[in-house]
CSV table of C-alpha atoms in Angstrom, one decimal:
chain,number,residue,atom,x,y,z
A,1361,MET,CA,173.2,369.7,70.2
A,1362,SER,CA,173.6,366.9,72.7
A,1363,GLN,CA,176.6,364.6,72.6
A,1364,LEU,CA,174.2,361.7,71.9
A,1365,SER,CA,172.9,363.2,68.8
A,1366,GLU,CA,176.4,364.0,67.6
A,1367,THR,CA,177.5,360.3,67.8
A,1368,ILE,CA,174.2,358.6,66.7
A,1369,GLU,CA,172.6,358.9,63.3
A,1370,GLY,CA,169.3,360.6,63.7
A,1371,PRO,CA,166.2,358.6,63.1
A,1372,ALA,CA,164.7,360.9,60.5
A,1373,LEU,CA,162.7,359.2,57.7
A,1374,ALA,CA,165.2,360.2,55.1
A,1375,LYS,CA,167.9,358.2,56.8
A,1376,GLN,CA,165.9,355.0,57.3
A,1377,LYS,CA,166.7,352.0,55.3
A,1378,ASN,CA,166.1,348.3,55.3
A,1379,ASP,CA,168.9,346.0,56.3
A,1380,SER,CA,171.0,344.9,53.3
A,1381,ALA,CA,172.2,341.9,55.4
A,1382,PHE,CA,168.9,340.2,54.4
A,1383,ALA,CA,168.0,338.7,51.0
A,1384,ASN,CA,164.6,340.3,51.1
A,1385,VAL,CA,162.2,342.2,53.3
A,1386,TRP,CA,160.3,339.1,54.4
A,1387,GLN,CA,163.5,337.6,55.9
A,1388,GLU,CA,164.1,340.8,57.7
A,1389,LEU,CA,160.6,340.9,59.1
A,1390,LYS,CA,161.0,337.3,60.3
A,1391,TRP,CA,164.4,338.2,62.0
A,1392,ARG,CA,162.8,341.1,63.7
A,1393,GLY,CA,160.1,338.9,65.1
A,1394,LEU,CA,157.3,340.6,63.1
A,1395,VAL,CA,155.8,337.5,61.6
A,1396,HIS,CA,153.4,335.5,63.8
A,1397,VAL,CA,150.9,334.2,61.3
A,1398,SER,CA,150.4,334.6,57.6
A,1399,THR,CA,148.3,333.1,54.8
A,1400,ASP,CA,151.1,331.5,52.8
A,1401,GLU,CA,154.7,332.1,53.9
A,1402,ALA,CA,156.4,330.8,50.8
A,1403,GLU,CA,154.1,332.8,48.5
A,1404,LEU,CA,154.4,335.9,50.6
A,1405,GLU,CA,158.2,335.8,50.5
A,1406,LYS,CA,158.2,335.3,46.8
A,1407,LEU,CA,155.6,338.1,46.3
A,1408,LEU,CA,157.6,340.6,48.5
A,1409,ALA,CA,160.8,339.8,46.8
A,1410,GLY,CA,159.4,340.6,43.3
A,1411,GLU,CA,157.8,343.6,41.7
A,1412,PRO,CA,156.2,346.2,43.9
A,1413,VAL,CA,152.8,345.3,45.3
A,1414,THR,CA,150.1,347.3,47.0
A,1415,TYR,CA,149.4,346.6,50.7
A,1416,TYR,CA,147.3,348.1,53.4
A,1417,CYS,CA,146.8,348.4,57.1
A,1418,GLY,CA,143.8,349.9,58.9
A,1419,PHE,CA,143.6,352.1,61.9
A,1420,ASP,CA,140.2,352.8,63.6
A,1421,PRO,CA,139.6,356.2,65.2
A,1422,THR,CA,138.3,354.9,68.5
A,1423,ALA,CA,140.6,357.4,70.4
A,1424,PRO,CA,142.1,360.7,69.4
A,1425,SER,CA,145.6,359.2,69.1
A,1426,LEU,CA,147.4,356.0,68.1
A,1427,HIS,CA,149.4,354.1,70.6
A,1428,LEU,CA,152.4,351.7,70.8
A,1429,GLY,CA,150.4,348.8,69.4
A,1430,ASN,CA,149.6,350.9,66.3
A,1431,LEU,CA,153.3,351.9,66.1
A,1432,VAL,CA,154.2,348.3,65.4
A,1433,GLN,CA,152.0,348.4,62.3
A,1434,LEU,CA,153.2,351.8,61.2
A,1435,LEU,CA,156.8,350.6,61.2
A,1436,VAL,CA,155.9,347.4,59.4
A,1437,MET,CA,154.3,349.6,56.7
A,1438,ARG,CA,157.4,351.7,56.6
A,1439,ARG,CA,159.7,348.7,56.1
A,1440,LEU,CA,157.6,347.4,53.3
A,1441,GLN,CA,157.6,350.8,51.6
A,1442,LEU,CA,161.4,351.1,52.0
A,1443,ALA,CA,161.5,347.7,50.1
A,1444,GLY,CA,159.7,349.4,47.2
A,1445,HIS,CA,156.1,348.4,47.9
A,1446,LYS,CA,153.1,350.7,47.8
A,1447,PRO,CA,151.2,351.5,51.1
A,1448,LEU,CA,147.6,352.3,51.6
A,1449,ALA,CA,146.9,353.7,55.1
A,1450,LEU,CA,143.3,353.3,55.9
A,1451,VAL,CA,141.8,355.3,58.7
A,1452,GLY,CA,138.3,353.9,59.3
A,1453,GLY,CA,135.7,356.6,59.3
A,1454,SER,CA,133.0,354.0,59.1
A,1455,THR,CA,134.5,351.2,61.2
A,1456,GLY,CA,135.5,353.8,63.7
A,1457,LEU,CA,131.8,354.5,64.2
A,1458,ILE,CA,131.4,350.9,65.4
A,1459,GLY,CA,134.8,349.7,66.8
A,1460,ASP,CA,136.1,346.2,66.6
A,1461,PRO,CA,135.0,343.8,69.4
A,1462,ARG,CA,137.0,343.9,72.6
A,1463,GLN,CA,137.7,341.0,74.8
A,1464,THR,CA,135.9,342.6,77.8
A,1465,ALA,CA,132.7,344.4,76.9
A,1466,GLU,CA,130.8,346.4,74.2
A,1467,ARG,CA,132.3,349.6,73.1
A,1468,VAL,CA,130.6,352.9,73.8
A,1469,LEU,CA,129.7,354.4,70.4
A,1470,ASN,CA,131.2,357.8,69.7
A,1471,THR,CA,129.4,360.6,67.8
A,1472,ARG,CA,129.9,361.1,64.1
A,1473,GLU,CA,131.5,364.5,64.8
A,1474,THR,CA,133.9,363.0,67.3
A,1475,VAL,CA,134.9,360.2,64.9
A,1476,ALA,CA,135.4,362.6,62.0
A,1477,GLU,CA,137.7,364.7,64.2
A,1478,TRP,CA,139.7,361.7,65.3
A,1479,VAL,CA,140.0,360.6,61.6
A,1480,GLU,CA,141.9,363.8,60.8
A,1481,LYS,CA,144.1,363.4,63.9
A,1482,LEU,CA,145.0,359.8,63.0
A,1483,GLN,CA,145.6,360.6,59.4
A,1484,ALA,CA,148.1,363.2,60.4
A,1485,GLN,CA,149.9,360.8,62.7
A,1486,VAL,CA,150.0,358.0,60.1
A,1487,SER,CA,151.4,360.4,57.5
A,1488,ARG,CA,154.5,361.1,59.6
A,1489,PHE,CA,155.7,357.5,59.1
A,1490,LEU,CA,155.2,357.1,55.4
A,1491,SER,CA,156.6,358.8,52.3
A,1492,PHE,CA,154.2,360.5,49.9
A,1493,GLU,CA,156.8,361.0,47.2
A,1494,GLY,CA,158.3,358.7,44.5
A,1495,GLU,CA,156.9,355.8,42.5
A,1496,ASN,CA,155.7,354.0,45.5
A,1497,THR,CA,154.0,356.9,47.2
A,1498,ALA,CA,151.7,356.2,50.1
A,1499,ARG,CA,147.9,356.9,49.9
A,1500,LEU,CA,145.5,357.7,52.7
A,1501,VAL,CA,142.1,356.2,52.3
A,1502,ASN,CA,138.9,356.3,54.4
A,1503,ASN,CA,136.4,353.5,54.3
A,1504,LEU,CA,133.5,355.9,54.9
A,1505,ASP,CA,134.0,356.9,51.3
A,1506,TRP,CA,132.6,353.5,50.0
A,1507,THR,CA,130.4,352.5,52.9
A,1508,ALA,CA,128.4,355.7,53.4
A,1509,PRO,CA,126.7,355.5,49.9
A,1510,LEU,CA,125.8,351.9,50.4
A,1511,SER,CA,122.3,351.1,51.5
A,1512,ALA,CA,121.6,348.4,54.1
A,1513,ILE,CA,119.8,346.3,51.4
A,1514,ASP,CA,122.8,346.6,49.0
A,1515,PHE,CA,125.2,345.8,51.9
A,1516,LEU,CA,123.3,342.6,52.7
A,1517,ARG,CA,122.9,341.5,49.1
A,1518,GLU,CA,126.3,342.3,47.8
A,1519,VAL,CA,128.5,341.6,50.8
A,1520,GLY,CA,126.6,339.9,53.6
A,1521,LYS,CA,125.5,337.0,51.5
A,1522,HIS,CA,129.1,335.8,51.2
A,1523,PHE,CA,129.6,335.4,55.0
A,1524,ARG,CA,128.5,332.3,56.9
A,1525,VAL,CA,127.4,332.8,60.5
A,1526,GLY,CA,128.9,329.4,61.5
A,1527,THR,CA,132.3,330.7,60.4
A,1528,MET,CA,131.9,334.1,61.9
A,1529,ILE,CA,131.1,332.8,65.4
A,1530,LYS,CA,134.2,330.7,65.4
A,1531,LYS,CA,136.5,333.7,65.2
A,1532,ASP,CA,138.3,333.9,68.5
A,1533,ILE,CA,137.1,337.3,69.7
A,1534,VAL,CA,133.5,336.5,68.7
A,1535,ALA,CA,133.6,333.1,70.4
A,1536,SER,CA,135.0,334.7,73.6
A,1537,ARG,CA,132.3,337.4,73.7
A,1538,LEU,CA,129.5,334.9,73.0
A,1539,ASN,CA,130.7,332.9,76.0
A,1540,SER,CA,130.8,335.9,78.3
A,1541,ASP,CA,128.1,337.4,80.4
A,1542,GLU,CA,128.2,340.5,78.2
A,1543,GLY,CA,127.6,338.8,74.9
A,1544,ILE,CA,128.0,340.6,71.7
A,1545,SER,CA,125.8,342.9,69.7
A,1546,TYR,CA,124.9,342.5,66.1
A,1547,THR,CA,126.8,345.8,65.5
A,1548,GLU,CA,130.1,344.5,66.7
A,1549,PHE,CA,129.4,341.0,65.3
A,1550,SER,CA,129.2,342.6,61.9
A,1551,TYR,CA,132.6,344.4,62.2
A,1552,GLN,CA,134.4,341.6,60.4
A,1553,ILE,CA,132.1,342.0,57.4
A,1554,LEU,CA,133.0,345.7,57.1
A,1555,GLN,CA,136.7,345.0,57.3
A,1556,GLY,CA,136.4,342.2,54.7
A,1557,MET,CA,134.6,344.7,52.5
A,1558,ASP,CA,137.4,347.2,52.9
A,1559,TYR,CA,139.9,344.7,51.6
A,1560,LEU,CA,137.6,343.9,48.6
A,1561,GLU,CA,137.3,347.6,47.8
A,1562,LEU,CA,141.0,348.2,48.0
A,1563,ASN,CA,141.7,345.1,45.9
A,1564,ARG,CA,139.4,346.4,43.2
A,1565,ALA,CA,140.4,350.0,43.2
A,1566,TYR,CA,144.2,349.7,43.8
A,1567,GLY,CA,145.1,346.0,43.2
A,1568,CYS,CA,145.9,345.6,46.9
A,1569,VAL,CA,147.0,342.0,47.6
A,1570,LEU,CA,148.3,342.2,51.2
A,1571,GLN,CA,146.8,343.3,54.5
A,1572,THR,CA,148.9,343.6,57.7
A,1573,GLY,CA,147.7,343.9,61.3
A,1574,GLY,CA,148.1,342.4,64.8
A,1575,SER,CA,147.6,338.7,65.2
A,1576,ASP,CA,144.6,339.5,67.5
A,1577,GLN,CA,142.9,340.8,64.3
A,1578,TRP,CA,143.5,337.6,62.4
A,1579,GLY,CA,139.8,336.8,62.1
A,1580,ASN,CA,139.2,340.2,60.6
A,1581,LEU,CA,142.1,340.0,58.3
A,1582,THR,CA,141.1,336.6,56.9
A,1583,SER,CA,137.5,337.8,56.4
A,1584,GLY,CA,138.9,340.0,53.6
A,1585,THR,CA,141.0,337.3,52.0
A,1586,GLU,CA,138.0,334.9,52.0
A,1587,LEU,CA,135.6,337.5,50.6
A,1588,ILE,CA,138.0,338.3,47.7
A,1589,ARG,CA,138.4,334.6,47.0
A,1590,LYS,CA,134.6,334.1,46.8
A,1591,VAL,CA,133.7,337.3,44.9
A,1592,GLU,CA,136.7,337.8,42.6
A,1593,GLY,CA,138.2,334.3,42.5
A,1594,ARG,CA,141.6,335.7,43.5
A,1595,SER,CA,144.0,334.7,46.2
A,1596,VAL,CA,145.4,337.6,48.3
A,1597,HIS,CA,147.4,337.6,51.5
A,1598,ALA,CA,147.4,338.6,55.2
A,1599,LEU,CA,150.2,339.0,57.7
A,1600,GLY,CA,149.6,339.1,61.4
A,1601,THR,CA,152.3,340.4,63.7
A,1602,PRO,CA,152.7,339.0,67.2
A,1603,LEU,CA,151.2,340.8,70.2
A,1604,ILE,CA,154.1,342.2,72.1
A,1605,THR,CA,154.4,341.3,75.8
A,1606,ASN,CA,157.1,341.9,78.3
A,1607,SER,CA,159.4,339.0,79.4
A,1608,ASP,CA,157.6,339.0,82.8
A,1609,GLY,CA,154.3,338.4,81.1
A,1610,THR,CA,152.9,341.9,81.6
A,1611,LYS,CA,151.2,343.7,78.8
A,1612,PHE,CA,153.5,345.8,76.8
A,1613,GLY,CA,152.8,349.5,76.3
A,1614,LYS,CA,151.2,350.2,79.6
A,1615,SER,CA,152.6,352.6,82.2
A,1616,GLU,CA,150.8,352.6,85.5
A,1617,GLY,CA,147.6,351.5,83.8
A,1618,ASN,CA,147.8,354.2,81.0
A,1619,ALA,CA,148.4,353.5,77.4
A,1620,ILE,CA,151.5,355.1,75.8
A,1621,TRP,CA,150.0,357.3,73.2
A,1622,LEU,CA,151.8,358.8,70.2
A,1623,ASP,CA,150.3,362.2,70.7
A,1624,GLY,CA,152.6,364.4,72.6
A,1625,ASP,CA,149.7,366.1,74.4
A,1626,MET,CA,148.4,362.7,75.7
A,1627,CYS,CA,151.9,361.3,76.5
A,1628,SER,CA,154.7,363.9,76.7
A,1629,PRO,CA,157.9,363.2,74.9
A,1630,TYR,CA,159.6,363.1,78.3
A,1631,THR,CA,157.3,360.4,79.5
A,1632,PHE,CA,157.6,358.6,76.2
A,1633,TYR,CA,161.4,358.7,76.4
A,1634,GLN,CA,161.5,357.5,80.0
A,1635,PHE,CA,159.2,354.5,79.1
A,1636,TRP,CA,161.8,353.2,76.6
A,1637,LEU,CA,164.7,354.1,78.8
A,1638,ASN,CA,163.2,351.9,81.6
A,1639,THR,CA,163.0,348.8,79.3
A,1640,ALA,CA,164.2,345.7,81.1
A,1641,ASP,CA,167.4,344.1,80.0
A,1642,ALA,CA,165.5,340.9,79.0
A,1643,ASP,CA,163.3,342.9,76.6
A,1644,VAL,CA,165.5,345.6,75.1
A,1645,VAL,CA,167.0,343.6,72.2
A,1646,ASP,CA,163.6,342.5,71.0
A,1647,ARG,CA,162.4,346.1,71.3
A,1648,LEU,CA,165.3,347.3,69.2
A,1649,LYS,CA,164.4,344.8,66.5
A,1650,VAL,CA,160.7,345.8,66.3
A,1651,PHE,CA,160.8,349.5,66.9
A,1652,THR,CA,164.0,350.8,65.3
A,1653,PHE,CA,165.7,350.7,61.9
A,1654,LEU,CA,169.1,349.8,63.3
A,1655,SER,CA,170.8,347.1,61.3
A,1656,ARG,CA,171.3,343.5,62.5
A,1657,ALA,CA,175.0,344.2,63.2
A,1658,GLU,CA,174.2,347.3,65.3
A,1659,ILE,CA,171.6,345.4,67.3
A,1660,GLU,CA,173.8,342.4,67.9
A,1661,GLU,CA,176.5,344.8,69.1
A,1662,LEU,CA,174.1,346.3,71.6
A,1663,ALA,CA,173.1,342.8,72.6
A,1664,VAL,CA,176.7,342.1,73.6
A,1665,SER,CA,176.6,345.3,75.7
A,1666,VAL,CA,173.5,344.1,77.5
A,1667,ALA,CA,175.1,340.8,78.3
A,1668,GLU,CA,178.5,342.1,79.3
A,1669,ARG,CA,177.9,345.7,80.6
A,1670,PRO,CA,174.2,345.8,81.6
A,1671,PHE,CA,175.0,348.7,84.1
A,1672,ALA,CA,175.9,351.0,81.2
A,1673,ARG,CA,172.3,350.6,79.7
A,1674,GLU,CA,173.7,351.5,76.3
A,1675,ALA,CA,170.9,349.5,74.5
A,1676,GLN,CA,168.2,351.3,76.5
A,1677,ARG,CA,169.6,354.7,75.8
A,1678,ARG,CA,169.8,353.9,72.1
A,1679,LEU,CA,166.3,352.5,72.0
A,1680,ALA,CA,164.9,355.6,73.8
A,1681,TRP,CA,166.7,357.9,71.4
A,1682,GLU,CA,165.6,356.1,68.2
A,1683,VAL,CA,161.9,355.6,69.0
A,1684,THR,CA,161.4,359.0,70.6
A,1685,GLY,CA,163.1,360.6,67.6
A,1686,LEU,CA,160.8,358.6,65.2
A,1687,VAL,CA,157.6,359.6,67.0
A,1688,HIS,CA,158.4,363.1,68.3
A,1689,GLY,CA,161.4,364.3,66.2
A,1690,VAL,CA,165.0,364.8,66.9
A,1691,GLU,CA,164.6,368.3,68.4
A,1692,ALA,CA,162.1,367.2,71.0
A,1693,THR,CA,164.2,364.2,71.8
A,1694,GLU,CA,167.3,366.4,72.4
A,1695,LYS,CA,165.1,368.5,74.8
A,1696,VAL,CA,164.1,365.4,76.7
A,1697,ILE,CA,167.7,364.3,77.1
A,1698,ALA,CA,168.7,367.7,78.3
A,1699,ALA,CA,165.8,367.7,80.7
A,1700,SER,CA,166.8,364.3,82.1
A,1701,ALA,CA,170.3,365.6,82.6
A,1702,ALA,CA,169.1,368.8,84.2
A,1703,VAL,CA,166.8,367.1,86.7
A,1704,PHE,CA,169.7,365.2,88.1
A,1705,GLY,CA,171.9,368.1,88.5
A,1706,ASN,CA,173.8,368.0,85.2
A,1707,GLY,CA,172.2,371.0,83.5
A,1708,ASP,CA,170.4,374.2,83.7
A,1709,LEU,CA,166.7,373.8,84.7
A,1710,SER,CA,165.9,377.3,83.6
A,1711,VAL,CA,166.3,376.4,79.9
A,1712,LEU,CA,163.5,373.8,80.0
A,1713,ASP,CA,160.2,374.9,78.4
A,1714,GLU,CA,157.1,374.8,80.6
A,1715,ALA,CA,155.6,371.7,78.9
A,1716,THR,CA,158.8,369.7,79.4
A,1717,LEU,CA,159.1,370.9,83.0
A,1718,LEU,CA,155.5,369.8,83.7
A,1719,ALA,CA,156.2,366.4,82.1
A,1720,VAL,CA,159.2,366.0,84.4
A,1721,SER,CA,157.2,367.1,87.4
A,1722,SER,CA,154.5,364.6,86.7
A,1723,GLU,CA,156.9,361.8,87.3
A,1724,LEU,CA,157.9,363.1,90.8
A,1725,ALA,CA,156.4,363.5,94.2
A,1726,SER,CA,154.8,366.9,94.3
A,1727,ALA,CA,153.2,369.6,96.5
A,1728,THR,CA,151.4,372.8,96.0
A,1729,VAL,CA,152.2,375.6,98.4
A,1730,PRO,CA,151.2,379.3,98.8
A,1731,ALA,CA,153.5,382.1,97.7
A,1732,ASP,CA,154.4,382.8,101.4
A,1733,GLY,CA,155.4,379.2,102.1
A,1734,LEU,CA,158.8,379.1,100.3
A,1735,ALA,CA,161.0,378.4,103.3
A,1736,VAL,CA,163.2,375.5,102.2
A,1737,VAL,CA,162.6,373.6,105.5
A,1738,ASP,CA,158.9,373.8,104.9
A,1739,LEU,CA,159.2,372.8,101.2
A,1740,LEU,CA,161.2,369.7,102.1
A,1741,LEU,CA,158.6,368.7,104.6
A,1742,ALA,CA,155.6,369.5,102.2
A,1743,THR,CA,157.1,367.3,99.5
A,1744,GLU,CA,157.8,364.5,102.0
A,1745,LEU,CA,161.5,364.4,101.1
A,1746,VAL,CA,162.0,364.6,104.9
A,1747,LYS,CA,159.9,363.3,107.8
A,1748,SER,CA,160.2,366.3,110.1
A,1749,LYS,CA,161.5,369.9,110.3
A,1750,SER,CA,164.5,368.6,112.3
A,1751,ASP,CA,165.2,366.1,109.6
A,1752,ALA,CA,165.0,369.0,107.0
A,1753,ARG,CA,167.5,371.2,109.0
A,1754,ARG,CA,169.9,368.3,109.3
A,1755,THR,CA,169.7,367.6,105.5
A,1756,ILE,CA,170.5,371.2,104.8
A,1757,THR,CA,173.4,371.5,107.2
A,1758,GLU,CA,174.9,368.3,105.9
A,1759,GLY,CA,174.8,369.7,102.3
A,1760,GLY,CA,172.1,367.4,100.9
A,1761,ALA,CA,169.4,369.9,100.0
A,1762,TYR,CA,169.1,371.5,96.5
A,1763,VAL,CA,166.6,373.9,95.0
A,1764,ASN,CA,166.6,374.0,91.2
A,1765,ASN,CA,170.0,372.2,91.4
A,1766,VAL,CA,171.5,374.9,93.6
A,1767,LYS,CA,172.8,373.6,97.0
A,1768,VAL,CA,171.1,375.3,100.0
A,1769,THR,CA,173.2,375.6,103.2
A,1770,ASP,CA,171.2,378.1,105.2
A,1771,VAL,CA,168.4,376.5,107.3
A,1772,ASP,CA,166.5,379.8,107.2
A,1773,PHE,CA,166.7,380.2,103.5
A,1774,VAL,CA,163.5,381.3,101.8
A,1775,VAL,CA,163.3,380.9,98.0
A,1776,PRO,CA,162.9,384.3,96.3
A,1777,ALA,CA,160.1,384.7,93.8
A,1778,GLU,CA,162.6,385.4,91.0
A,1779,ASP,CA,164.0,381.8,91.4
A,1780,LEU,CA,160.7,380.2,90.5
A,1781,LEU,CA,160.8,378.4,87.1
A,1782,HIS,CA,158.3,379.9,84.8
A,1783,GLY,CA,157.1,382.0,87.7
A,1784,LYS,CA,155.6,379.2,89.7
A,1785,TYR,CA,157.6,376.0,89.8
A,1786,LEU,CA,160.5,374.6,91.8
A,1787,LEU,CA,162.4,371.3,91.8
A,1788,LEU,CA,163.8,370.1,95.1
A,1789,ARG,CA,166.4,367.4,95.5
A,1790,ARG,CA,167.6,365.5,98.6
A,1791,GLY,CA,170.9,363.9,97.9
A,1792,LYS,CA,171.5,362.6,94.4
A,1793,LYS,CA,168.3,360.9,93.5
A,1794,ASN,CA,165.4,361.9,95.8
A,1795,LEU,CA,163.4,364.5,93.8
A,1796,ALA,CA,160.2,366.4,94.2
A,1797,SER,CA,158.4,369.2,92.4
A,1798,VAL,CA,156.6,372.2,93.9
A,1799,THR,CA,153.9,374.4,92.4
A,1800,VAL,CA,153.3,377.8,93.9
A,1801,ALA,CA,149.6,378.6,93.9
């Protein structure tokens, strides 16, 4: 077990808890920066401080994995459940067949078979963040269960008649698309009606009185509150969390143009860990508030470290440990930490499994060479760690060349086949920080 895991409480669900420093969960959500907009703040605080209530959040299977934006909602759901409330996690088998409108262009519709497969994957991901035991056990629901039996005529008569087109076109995303060259199809325009119907169904079936989601979904969230008010004559609530951006204005959750997925096959635990480890000082305290269950006192202590000892990067290491542990588990996180240490010469590379090694290699300069091209001089040149063979020889004679963390001092050294990691990989290092990977074809 790594030193880090010995000194830091692991982030397993069983050890999570809401912060007792706050009078109620609403105050904690506000302190963590998770309240951007809501239907009635005073009533919501009163509601969440009282007897357990049922709430829901929806996730559409428009991809085979959830991402960091979804993780915000999953952790909000978890905090509310820890406060005693009852979660409904909706994975949209019907809304996933349509997809909510995007800012840019119309979505490409996926096949029914693809959406059904993704529903199962997302349900498995969601289930890892909620408890399915106790009096406030979580429930998984699928809106295909109540939309599939509904005919178009019934849908228009029972639900559609309660929506006014004038109101619908004023929703931010709809207005944006209407003013674009792309426009918006009737299919995506109708998405807010389907989401409103979801809230109505869950209110009727489970007494659900709160829906959570991102603030960019506010139009869809309030379509449900309005529908319930018109049909049932009841007031229910919605909570919109802020869209998270970096302090420099860039979009959070992007790494070189790619989303940070929660599926380890789409974004390896190593890449995931490194993403959090590279958090800027200006952002790390806010990330600790949103994405961890650390207490206010612990986070404030880490904030002091950021201000007084930024070079130590204690807050970033704690953030990376906590979030990677939540998403991928403690064991995978410890492997990632060991891999990070090994890459920079502080561990044994041979103990890394192939998946972790490949994840590490994907972050480095790389080259593919034939089995008869394992002379270290040639490898250094092929990976562009040096500019010429003479530069390579000088690096070796000066003691700056390493193969799999072993220093090479012979300019004529050829790597033997038995030294290849998993039979076909090498990691080269020039000096302390210049790294590259080699794959032997």
